PDB file of C-alpha atoms in Angstrom:
ATOM      1  CA  MET A 139     201.667 182.716 147.341  1.00  0.00           C
ATOM      2  CA  ILE A 140     204.916 180.729 146.143  1.00  0.00           C
ATOM      3  CA  THR A 141     208.394 181.344 147.799  1.00  0.00           C
ATOM      4  CA  ILE A 142     211.873 181.949 145.437  1.00  0.00           C
ATOM      5  CA  GLY A 143     212.304 178.775 146.461  1.00  0.00           C
ATOM      6  CA  GLN A 144     209.225 177.238 144.908  1.00  0.00           C
ATOM      7  CA  PHE A 145     209.840 179.401 141.924  1.00  0.00           C
ATOM      8  CA  PHE A 146     213.421 178.805 141.002  1.00  0.00           C
ATOM      9  CA  GLY A 147     212.380 174.802 142.164  1.00  0.00           C
ATOM     10  CA  PHE A 148     215.231 174.525 145.193  1.00  0.00           C
ATOM     11  CA  GLU A 149     211.742 174.271 147.646  1.00  0.00           C
ATOM     12  CA  GLU A 150     209.238 171.499 146.600  1.00  0.00           C
ATOM     13  CA  ASP A 151     206.267 173.645 145.070  1.00  0.00           C
ATOM     14  CA  PRO A 152     203.056 172.730 146.784  1.00  0.00           C
ATOM     15  CA  ARG A 153     201.269 173.890 142.767  1.00  0.00           C
ATOM     16  CA  SER A 154     200.157 170.944 140.595  1.00  0.00           C
ATOM     17  CA  PRO A 155     201.666 171.178 136.605  1.00  0.00           C
ATOM     18  CA  GLU A 156     198.029 172.373 134.961  1.00  0.00           C
ATOM     19  CA  GLY A 157     199.284 169.942 132.048  1.00  0.00           C
ATOM     20  CA  TRP A 158     199.806 169.372 128.024  1.00  0.00           C
ATOM     21  CA  PHE A 159     197.031 171.116 126.838  1.00  0.00           C
ATOM     22  CA  SER A 160     195.220 172.217 129.592  1.00  0.00           C
ATOM     23  CA  PRO A 161     193.213 175.316 129.051  1.00  0.00           C
ATOM     24  CA  GLU A 162     195.587 177.099 131.115  1.00  0.00           C
ATOM     25  CA  GLN A 163     198.505 176.422 129.079  1.00  0.00           C
ATOM     26  CA  LEU A 164     196.447 176.977 125.460  1.00  0.00           C
ATOM     27  CA  ILE A 165     195.751 180.268 126.548  1.00  0.00           C
ATOM     28  CA  TYR A 166     199.300 181.697 128.537  1.00  0.00           C
ATOM     29  CA  VAL A 167     201.033 180.159 125.183  1.00  0.00           C
ATOM     30  CA  THR A 168     198.376 181.996 122.854  1.00  0.00           C
ATOM     31  CA  VAL A 169     198.300 185.220 124.487  1.00  0.00           C
ATOM     32  CA  ILE A 170     202.409 185.259 124.593  1.00  0.00           C
ATOM     33  CA  VAL A 171     202.751 184.029 121.165  1.00  0.00           C
ATOM     34  CA  LEU A 172     200.806 186.712 119.954  1.00  0.00           C
ATOM     35  CA  ILE A 173     202.788 188.753 121.989  1.00  0.00           C
ATOM     36  CA  SER A 174     205.452 188.374 120.406  1.00  0.00           C
ATOM     37  CA  VAL A 175     204.548 188.443 116.503  1.00  0.00           C
ATOM     38  CA  LEU A 176     202.928 191.386 117.296  1.00  0.00           C
ATOM     39  CA  LEU A 177     205.654 193.278 118.965  1.00  0.00           C
ATOM     40  CA  ALA A 178     207.426 191.664 116.121  1.00  0.00           C
ATOM     41  CA  ALA A 179     205.363 193.381 113.433  1.00  0.00           C
ATOM     42  CA  LEU A 180     205.524 196.531 114.945  1.00  0.00           C
ATOM     43  CA  ILE A 181     209.212 196.812 115.757  1.00  0.00           C
ATOM     44  CA  GLY A 182     210.303 195.556 112.333  1.00  0.00           C
ATOM     45  CA  LYS A 183     208.183 198.071 110.523  1.00  0.00           C
ATOM     46  CA  ARG A 184     209.539 200.842 112.756  1.00  0.00           C
ATOM     47  CA  TYR A 185     213.242 199.942 111.389  1.00  0.00           C
ATOM     48  CA  ARG A 186     212.417 198.590 107.906  1.00  0.00           C
ATOM     49  CA  SER A 187     213.823 201.931 106.650  1.00  0.00           C
ATOM     50  CA  ARG A 188     217.008 201.877 108.666  1.00  0.00           C
ATOM     51  CA  SER A 189     220.267 200.612 107.519  1.00  0.00           C
ATOM     52  CA  GLU A 190     221.437 197.173 107.569  1.00  0.00           C
ATOM     53  CA  ARG A 191     223.717 196.988 110.978  1.00  0.00           C
ATOM     54  CA  GLU A 192     220.738 199.419 112.881  1.00  0.00           C
ATOM     55  CA  LYS A 193     217.983 196.537 111.596  1.00  0.00           C
ATOM     56  CA  LYS A 194     220.482 194.012 113.394  1.00  0.00           C
ATOM     57  CA  LYS A 195     220.072 196.153 117.151  1.00  0.00           C
ATOM     58  CA  PRO A 196     216.723 193.826 118.315  1.00  0.00           C
ATOM     59  CA  LEU A 197     218.242 190.664 116.251  1.00  0.00           C
ATOM     60  CA  ARG A 198     221.037 191.157 119.133  1.00  0.00           C
ATOM     61  CA  ILE A 199     219.269 192.033 121.764  1.00  0.00           C
ATOM     62  CA  ALA A 200     217.166 189.026 121.221  1.00  0.00           C
ATOM     63  CA  ALA A 201     220.202 186.636 121.083  1.00  0.00           C
ATOM     64  CA  ALA A 202     221.603 188.370 124.107  1.00  0.00           C
ATOM     65  CA  VAL A 203     217.990 187.660 126.030  1.00  0.00           C
ATOM     66  CA  MET A 204     217.855 183.797 124.867  1.00  0.00           C
ATOM     67  CA  LEU A 205     221.365 182.711 125.105  1.00  0.00           C
ATOM     68  CA  THR A 206     221.057 184.229 128.816  1.00  0.00           C
ATOM     69  CA  SER A 207     217.312 182.481 129.215  1.00  0.00           C
ATOM     70  CA  GLU A 208     218.752 179.422 128.115  1.00  0.00           C
ATOM     71  CA  ILE A 209     221.983 179.433 130.087  1.00  0.00           C
ATOM     72  CA  SER A 210     220.897 180.360 133.084  1.00  0.00           C
ATOM     73  CA  LYS A 211     218.595 177.316 132.293  1.00  0.00           C
ATOM     74  CA  ILE A 212     221.094 174.825 132.385  1.00  0.00           C
ATOM     75  CA  VAL A 213     222.916 175.770 135.098  1.00  0.00           C
ATOM     76  CA  LEU A 214     219.663 175.899 137.478  1.00  0.00           C
ATOM     77  CA  ILE A 215     218.789 172.430 136.248  1.00  0.00           C
ATOM     78  CA  THR A 216     222.392 171.268 136.972  1.00  0.00           C
ATOM     79  CA  VAL A 217     222.539 173.374 140.655  1.00  0.00           C
ATOM     80  CA  ARG A 218     219.194 171.627 141.728  1.00  0.00           C
ATOM     81  CA  SER A 219     220.123 168.336 140.916  1.00  0.00           C
ATOM     82  CA  SER A 220     222.898 166.140 142.728  1.00  0.00           C
ATOM     83  CA  ASP A 221     223.980 164.663 139.647  1.00  0.00           C
ATOM     84  CA  PRO A 222     226.456 167.067 138.612  1.00  0.00           C
ATOM     85  CA  TRP A 223     226.319 165.329 134.906  1.00  0.00           C
ATOM     86  CA  ILE A 224     222.254 166.228 135.081  1.00  0.00           C
ATOM     87  CA  PHE A 225     222.970 168.791 132.332  1.00  0.00           C
ATOM     88  CA  ARG A 226     223.699 165.999 129.508  1.00  0.00           C
ATOM     89  CA  SER A 227     219.936 165.181 128.917  1.00  0.00           C
ATOM     90  CA  ASN A 228     219.589 169.579 128.837  1.00  0.00           C
ATOM     91  CA  LEU A 229     222.131 169.934 126.256  1.00  0.00           C
ATOM     92  CA  PRO A 230     220.397 172.460 123.803  1.00  0.00           C
ATOM     93  CA  LEU A 231     220.491 170.202 120.657  1.00  0.00           C
ATOM     94  CA  PHE A 232     216.371 169.835 121.002  1.00  0.00           C
ATOM     95  CA  LEU A 233     214.761 171.109 117.317  1.00  0.00           C
ATOM     96  CA  CYS A 234     214.042 174.382 118.621  1.00  0.00           C
ATOM     97  CA  SER A 235     217.753 174.742 119.933  1.00  0.00           C
ATOM     98  CA  ILE A 236     218.852 175.612 116.442  1.00  0.00           C
ATOM     99  CA  ILE A 237     218.135 178.870 116.914  1.00  0.00           C
ATOM    100  CA  PHE A 238     220.482 179.236 120.007  1.00  0.00           C
ATOM    101  CA  PHE A 239     223.341 178.785 117.380  1.00  0.00           C
ATOM    102  CA  THR A 240     221.786 180.724 114.390  1.00  0.00           C
ATOM    103  CA  LEU A 241     220.442 183.411 115.939  1.00  0.00           C
ATOM    104  CA  PRO A 242     223.408 184.741 117.252  1.00  0.00           C
ATOM    105  CA  ILE A 243     225.330 184.407 113.889  1.00  0.00           C
ATOM    106  CA  ALA A 244     222.927 186.164 112.442  1.00  0.00           C
ATOM    107  CA  ALA A 245     222.555 188.953 115.073  1.00  0.00           C
ATOM    108  CA  PHE A 246     226.624 189.427 115.724  1.00  0.00           C
ATOM    109  CA  GLY A 247     228.264 187.801 112.703  1.00  0.00           C
ATOM    110  CA  LYS A 248     228.854 189.230 108.637  1.00  0.00           C
ATOM    111  CA  ARG A 249     229.330 188.364 105.383  1.00  0.00           C
ATOM    112  CA  ARG A 250     227.716 185.549 103.591  1.00  0.00           C
ATOM    113  CA  ILE A 251     227.508 183.540 107.048  1.00  0.00           C
ATOM    114  CA  ALA A 252     225.409 185.538 108.784  1.00  0.00           C
ATOM    115  CA  GLY A 253     223.170 185.914 105.268  1.00  0.00           C
ATOM    116  CA  ALA A 254     222.660 182.928 106.085  1.00  0.00           C
ATOM    117  CA  ALA A 255     221.923 182.276 109.458  1.00  0.00           C
ATOM    118  CA  LEU A 256     219.246 184.833 108.828  1.00  0.00           C
ATOM    119  CA  SER A 257     217.843 183.142 106.108  1.00  0.00           C
ATOM    120  CA  PHE A 258     217.473 180.147 108.577  1.00  0.00           C
ATOM    121  CA  THR A 259     216.706 181.896 111.537  1.00  0.00           C
ATOM    122  CA  PHE A 260     213.642 183.261 108.973  1.00  0.00           C
ATOM    123  CA  ALA A 261     213.150 179.939 107.835  1.00  0.00           C
ATOM    124  CA  PHE A 262     212.703 177.897 111.491  1.00  0.00           C
ATOM    125  CA  GLY A 263     212.398 180.602 113.370  1.00  0.00           C
ATOM    126  CA  MET A 264     208.768 180.544 113.931  1.00  0.00           C
ATOM    127  CA  LEU A 265     208.214 176.379 113.372  1.00  0.00           C
ATOM    128  CA  CYS A 266     210.607 176.107 116.680  1.00  0.00           C
ATOM    129  CA  CYS A 267     208.372 178.807 118.532  1.00  0.00           C
ATOM    130  CA  LEU A 268     204.573 176.935 117.653  1.00  0.00           C
ATOM    131  CA  ALA A 269     206.647 173.842 118.515  1.00  0.00           C
ATOM    132  CA  GLY A 270     208.641 174.655 122.037  1.00  0.00           C
ATOM    133  CA  THR A 271     205.556 176.509 123.307  1.00  0.00           C
ATOM    134  CA  TYR A 272     202.547 174.216 122.048  1.00  0.00           C
ATOM    135  CA  LEU A 273     204.112 171.121 122.166  1.00  0.00           C
ATOM    136  CA  ALA A 274     206.464 170.654 124.864  1.00  0.00           C
ATOM    137  CA  ALA A 275     204.624 168.489 127.275  1.00  0.00           C
ATOM    138  CA  ASN A 276     207.839 167.410 128.506  1.00  0.00           C
ATOM    139  CA  VAL A 277     207.327 170.784 130.039  1.00  0.00           C
ATOM    140  CA  TYR A 278     203.489 171.115 131.030  1.00  0.00           C
ATOM    141  CA  SER A 279     203.133 167.857 132.614  1.00  0.00           C
ATOM    142  CA  ASN A 280     206.019 168.878 134.878  1.00  0.00           C
ATOM    143  CA  TYR A 281     206.186 172.242 135.758  1.00  0.00           C
ATOM    144  CA  PRO A 282     203.210 175.158 136.518  1.00  0.00           C
ATOM    145  CA  ILE A 283     203.247 177.321 134.242  1.00  0.00           C
ATOM    146  CA  PHE A 284     204.377 180.538 135.902  1.00  0.00           C
ATOM    147  CA  SER A 285     207.694 178.902 137.388  1.00  0.00           C
ATOM    148  CA  PHE A 286     211.540 179.733 136.061  1.00  0.00           C
ATOM    149  CA  ASP A 287     211.480 176.492 134.334  1.00  0.00           C
ATOM    150  CA  SER A 288     208.219 176.584 132.149  1.00  0.00           C
ATOM    151  CA  MET A 289     208.838 180.629 131.556  1.00  0.00           C
ATOM    152  CA  ALA A 290     212.476 180.562 130.996  1.00  0.00           C
ATOM    153  CA  SER A 291     211.693 177.739 127.889  1.00  0.00           C
ATOM    154  CA  ASN A 292     208.624 179.777 127.363  1.00  0.00           C
ATOM    155  CA  LEU A 293     210.895 183.017 126.674  1.00  0.00           C
ATOM    156  CA  ALA A 294     213.005 181.353 124.508  1.00  0.00           C
ATOM    157  CA  HIS A 295     211.137 179.714 122.010  1.00  0.00           C
ATOM    158  CA  CYS A 296     208.987 182.922 121.671  1.00  0.00           C
ATOM    159  CA  ILE A 297     212.191 184.939 120.942  1.00  0.00           C
ATOM    160  CA  ALA A 298     212.699 182.859 118.353  1.00  0.00           C
ATOM    161  CA  GLY A 299     209.151 183.181 116.848  1.00  0.00           C
ATOM    162  CA  PHE A 300     209.754 186.683 117.599  1.00  0.00           C
ATOM    163  CA  SER A 301     212.974 186.942 114.819  1.00  0.00           C
ATOM    164  CA  ALA A 302     211.927 185.294 112.622  1.00  0.00           C
ATOM    165  CA  VAL A 303     208.723 187.541 112.219  1.00  0.00           C
ATOM    166  CA  TYR A 304     210.550 190.694 112.671  1.00  0.00           C
ATOM    167  CA  ILE A 305     213.712 189.166 109.722  1.00  0.00           C
ATOM    168  CA  GLY A 306     210.973 189.685 107.333  1.00  0.00           C
ATOM    169  CA  THR A 307     209.242 192.318 108.615  1.00  0.00           C
ATOM    170  CA  ALA A 308     211.931 194.632 108.915  1.00  0.00           C
ATOM    171  CA  GLY A 309     213.440 193.270 105.523  1.00  0.00           C
ATOM    172  CA  LEU A 310     216.057 191.279 106.560  1.00  0.00           C
ATOM    173  CA  ALA A 311     214.614 188.476 104.938  1.00  0.00           C
ATOM    174  CA  LYS A 312     217.026 187.777 101.431  1.00  0.00           C
ATOM    175  CA  ARG A 313     217.669 185.903  98.822  1.00  0.00           C
ATOM    176  CA  GLU A 314     220.823 184.438  97.674  1.00  0.00           C
ATOM    177  CA  PRO A 315     222.221 181.711  95.474  1.00  0.00           C
ATOM    178  CA  GLY A 316     225.310 180.757  98.227  1.00  0.00           C
ATOM    179  CA  ASP A 317     221.901 180.345 101.294  1.00  0.00           C
ATOM    180  CA  LEU A 318     220.979 176.904  99.758  1.00  0.00           C
ATOM    181  CA  GLY A 319     223.808 175.132 100.760  1.00  0.00           C
ATOM    182  CA  ILE A 320     224.671 176.889 104.176  1.00  0.00           C
ATOM    183  CA  MET A 321     221.659 176.568 105.360  1.00  0.00           C
ATOM    184  CA  ALA A 322     221.586 172.695 104.356  1.00  0.00           C
ATOM    185  CA  ALA A 323     225.017 172.818 106.004  1.00  0.00           C
ATOM    186  CA  ILE A 324     223.657 174.314 109.357  1.00  0.00           C
ATOM    187  CA  LEU A 325     220.672 171.597 109.548  1.00  0.00           C
ATOM    188  CA  GLY A 326     222.847 168.343 108.537  1.00  0.00           C
ATOM    189  CA  ILE A 327     225.942 169.045 111.357  1.00  0.00           C
ATOM    190  CA  PHE A 328     223.626 169.658 113.843  1.00  0.00           C
ATOM    191  CA  GLU A 329     221.908 167.049 112.949  1.00  0.00           C
ATOM    192  CA  ALA A 330     224.943 165.035 113.307  1.00  0.00           C
ATOM    193  CA  ALA A 331     225.531 166.270 116.114  1.00  0.00           C
ATOM    194  CA  ALA A 332     222.636 165.510 117.839  1.00  0.00           C
ATOM    195  CA  LEU A 333     222.419 162.194 116.438  1.00  0.00           C
ATOM    196  CA  THR A 334     225.272 161.251 117.627  1.00  0.00           C
ATOM    197  CA  VAL A 335     225.131 162.575 121.150  1.00  0.00           C
ATOM    198  CA  ASP A 336     221.246 160.924 121.290  1.00  0.00           C
ATOM    199  CA  LEU A 337     223.744 157.439 120.701  1.00  0.00           C
ATOM    200  CA  LEU A 338     226.490 157.928 122.810  1.00  0.00           C
ATOM    201  CA  GLN A 339     223.930 158.264 125.958  1.00  0.00           C
ATOM    202  CA  THR A 340     221.718 155.158 125.004  1.00  0.00           C
ATOM    203  CA  GLY A 341     221.665 153.718 128.022  1.00  0.00           C
ATOM    204  CA  THR A 342     224.005 156.277 130.409  1.00  0.00           C
ATOM    205  CA  GLY A 343     220.552 156.942 131.625  1.00  0.00           C
ATOM    206  CA  TYR A 344     220.719 160.968 130.281  1.00  0.00           C
ATOM    207  CA  GLU A 345     218.639 159.718 126.963  1.00  0.00           C
ATOM    208  CA  CYS A 346     216.896 163.033 125.714  1.00  0.00           C
ATOM    209  CA  ASN A 347     215.731 162.023 122.453  1.00  0.00           C
ATOM    210  CA  TYR A 348     217.397 165.213 121.303  1.00  0.00           C
ATOM    211  CA  MET A 349     215.858 166.199 117.677  1.00  0.00           C
ATOM    212  CA  PHE A 350     212.996 163.226 117.790  1.00  0.00           C
ATOM    213  CA  PHE A 351     215.133 160.899 116.600  1.00  0.00           C
ATOM    214  CA  MET A 352     215.335 157.938 118.922  1.00  0.00           C
ATOM    215  CA  ARG A 353     211.787 158.168 119.357  1.00  0.00           C
ATOM    216  CA  PRO A 354     208.779 160.246 118.425  1.00  0.00           C
ATOM    217  CA  ASP A 355     207.681 160.810 121.948  1.00  0.00           C
ATOM    218  CA  GLY A 356     203.165 161.549 121.129  1.00  0.00           C
ATOM    219  CA  THR A 357     204.267 163.372 117.788  1.00  0.00           C
ATOM    220  CA  PRO A 358     203.192 163.251 114.387  1.00  0.00           C
ATOM    221  CA  PHE A 359     206.397 161.325 113.753  1.00  0.00           C
ATOM    222  CA  ALA A 360     205.162 158.288 114.868  1.00  0.00           C
ATOM    223  CA  ILE A 361     203.516 157.786 111.754  1.00  0.00           C
ATOM    224  CA  CYS A 362     207.184 157.082 110.534  1.00  0.00           C
ATOM    225  CA  MET A 363     207.739 154.951 113.084  1.00  0.00           C
ATOM    226  CA  ASP A 364     205.226 152.907 111.894  1.00  0.00           C
ATOM    227  CA  LEU A 365     205.685 153.612 108.400  1.00  0.00           C
ATOM    228  CA  VAL A 366     209.400 151.924 108.881  1.00  0.00           C
ATOM    229  CA  GLY A 367     207.920 149.459 110.712  1.00  0.00           C
ATOM    230  CA  GLY A 368     209.647 150.420 114.039  1.00  0.00           C
ATOM    231  CA  SER A 369     213.118 150.146 112.509  1.00  0.00           C
ATOM    232  CA  LEU A 370     215.360 152.931 114.593  1.00  0.00           C
ATOM    233  CA  PRO A 371     217.663 153.437 111.581  1.00  0.00           C
ATOM    234  CA  LEU A 372     215.017 153.906 109.225  1.00  0.00           C
ATOM    235  CA  TYR A 373     213.326 156.098 111.235  1.00  0.00           C
ATOM    236  CA  ALA A 374     215.989 158.369 112.179  1.00  0.00           C
ATOM    237  CA  ALA A 375     216.845 158.710 108.878  1.00  0.00           C
ATOM    238  CA  PHE A 376     213.287 159.123 107.810  1.00  0.00           C
ATOM    239  CA  VAL A 377     212.928 161.978 110.279  1.00  0.00           C
ATOM    240  CA  ALA A 378     216.135 163.618 109.310  1.00  0.00           C
ATOM    241  CA  VAL A 379     215.248 164.101 105.598  1.00  0.00           C
ATOM    242  CA  LEU A 380     212.118 165.712 106.700  1.00  0.00           C
ATOM    243  CA  TYR A 381     213.980 168.583 108.014  1.00  0.00           C
ATOM    244  CA  PHE A 382     215.529 169.055 105.259  1.00  0.00           C
ATOM    245  CA  VAL A 383     211.913 168.536 103.440  1.00  0.00           C
ATOM    246  CA  TYR A 384     210.330 171.285 105.855  1.00  0.00           C
ATOM    247  CA  LEU A 385     213.789 173.516 104.905  1.00  0.00           C
ATOM    248  CA  PHE A 386     213.779 173.237 101.484  1.00  0.00           C
ATOM    249  CA  LEU A 387     209.632 173.907 100.551  1.00  0.00           C
ATOM    250  CA  PHE A 388     209.831 176.352 102.922  1.00  0.00           C
ATOM    251  CA  LEU A 389     212.024 178.391 100.537  1.00  0.00           C
ATOM    252  CA  ILE A 390     210.063 177.548  97.627  1.00  0.00           C
ATOM    253  CA  ILE A 391     207.011 178.682  99.297  1.00  0.00           C
ATOM    254  CA  TRP A 392     209.210 182.066 100.066  1.00  0.00           C
ATOM    255  CA  ARG A 393     210.713 182.783  96.478  1.00  0.00           C
ATOM    256  CA  PHE A 394     207.335 181.760  94.636  1.00  0.00           C
ATOM    257  CA  ILE A 395     205.704 184.703  97.557  1.00  0.00           C
ATOM    258  CA  SER A 396     208.933 187.077  96.838  1.00  0.00           C
ATOM    259  CA  GLU A 397     209.336 186.647  93.081  1.00  0.00           C
ATOM    260  CA  LYS A 398     205.046 187.723  92.831  1.00  0.00           C
ATOM    261  CA  GLY A 399     205.302 190.407  95.099  1.00  0.00           C
ATOM    262  CA  ARG A 400     208.648 191.788  94.319  1.00  0.00           C
ATOM    263  CA  THR A 401     209.222 192.607  97.688  1.00  0.00           C
ATOM    264  CA  VAL A 402     212.319 191.021  99.092  1.00  0.00           C
ATOM    265  CA  PRO A 403     215.607 192.425  98.510  1.00  0.00           C
ATOM    266  CA  ARG A 404     218.612 191.081  97.786  1.00  0.00           C
ATOM    267  CA  ARG A 405     221.711 191.788  99.695  1.00  0.00           C
ATOM    268  CA  THR A 406     223.969 193.630  97.572  1.00  0.00           C
ATOM    269  CA  THR A 407     227.631 194.486  99.510  1.00  0.00           C
ATOM    270  CA  PRO A 408     228.214 192.304 102.742  1.00  0.00           C
ATOM    271  CA  GLU A 409     227.785 193.471 106.256  1.00  0.00           C
TER     272      GLU A 409
END
């Protein structure tokens, strides 16, 4: 039985991390992801016939929980460390962190920016969920599954997946012609911020490889690094473009499916 101090990382934990892609990790992650998806589908179905304001209530709760979890994790990491600047290695600029910004805007915002944020969260939410749970080698290699660091990370990423499924199921996913430009701007600004911090922190001891712009870190982006012959500028540009390719492909597929089924409504009036 572990103590509260061990759970939160203030005391040495006698348990060893289960490891990335260990049976324990795969079972645990699969269970929590399935629960998130099923819960989102059930709640989304229940809210589908309600007004847009009512539909956003579960998203507001999800956004509040996600932000609380992420901020608590950053604060705890800083408090535990003797280095007051350690938070610079844990800024919300990872690939999965983009939902930490778009979900609150989608949940609490109004008019066009909120609509575009809804579409963006719908597009990237499940990708962030799967990447942040199944592919989080840095988490499962350093922390036991049942520890605050691991559980806070998984909670935030499962909320991203929950939000994407809920937005689709509740009928909040709506295509508008102007959304593409706003979504591209959101992605571009986030990429620019992540790359800028990556470059500024190079050689400082706080490098964290935000958005995988500095190195593949065991991801399929290693193929990109090989294709450009190890050139870091070309690699970073290649990865940045791939995020846009994913966004555009998602929107094309979404449009094809919605036009075929005629099931995705358009927003008629701003909230």
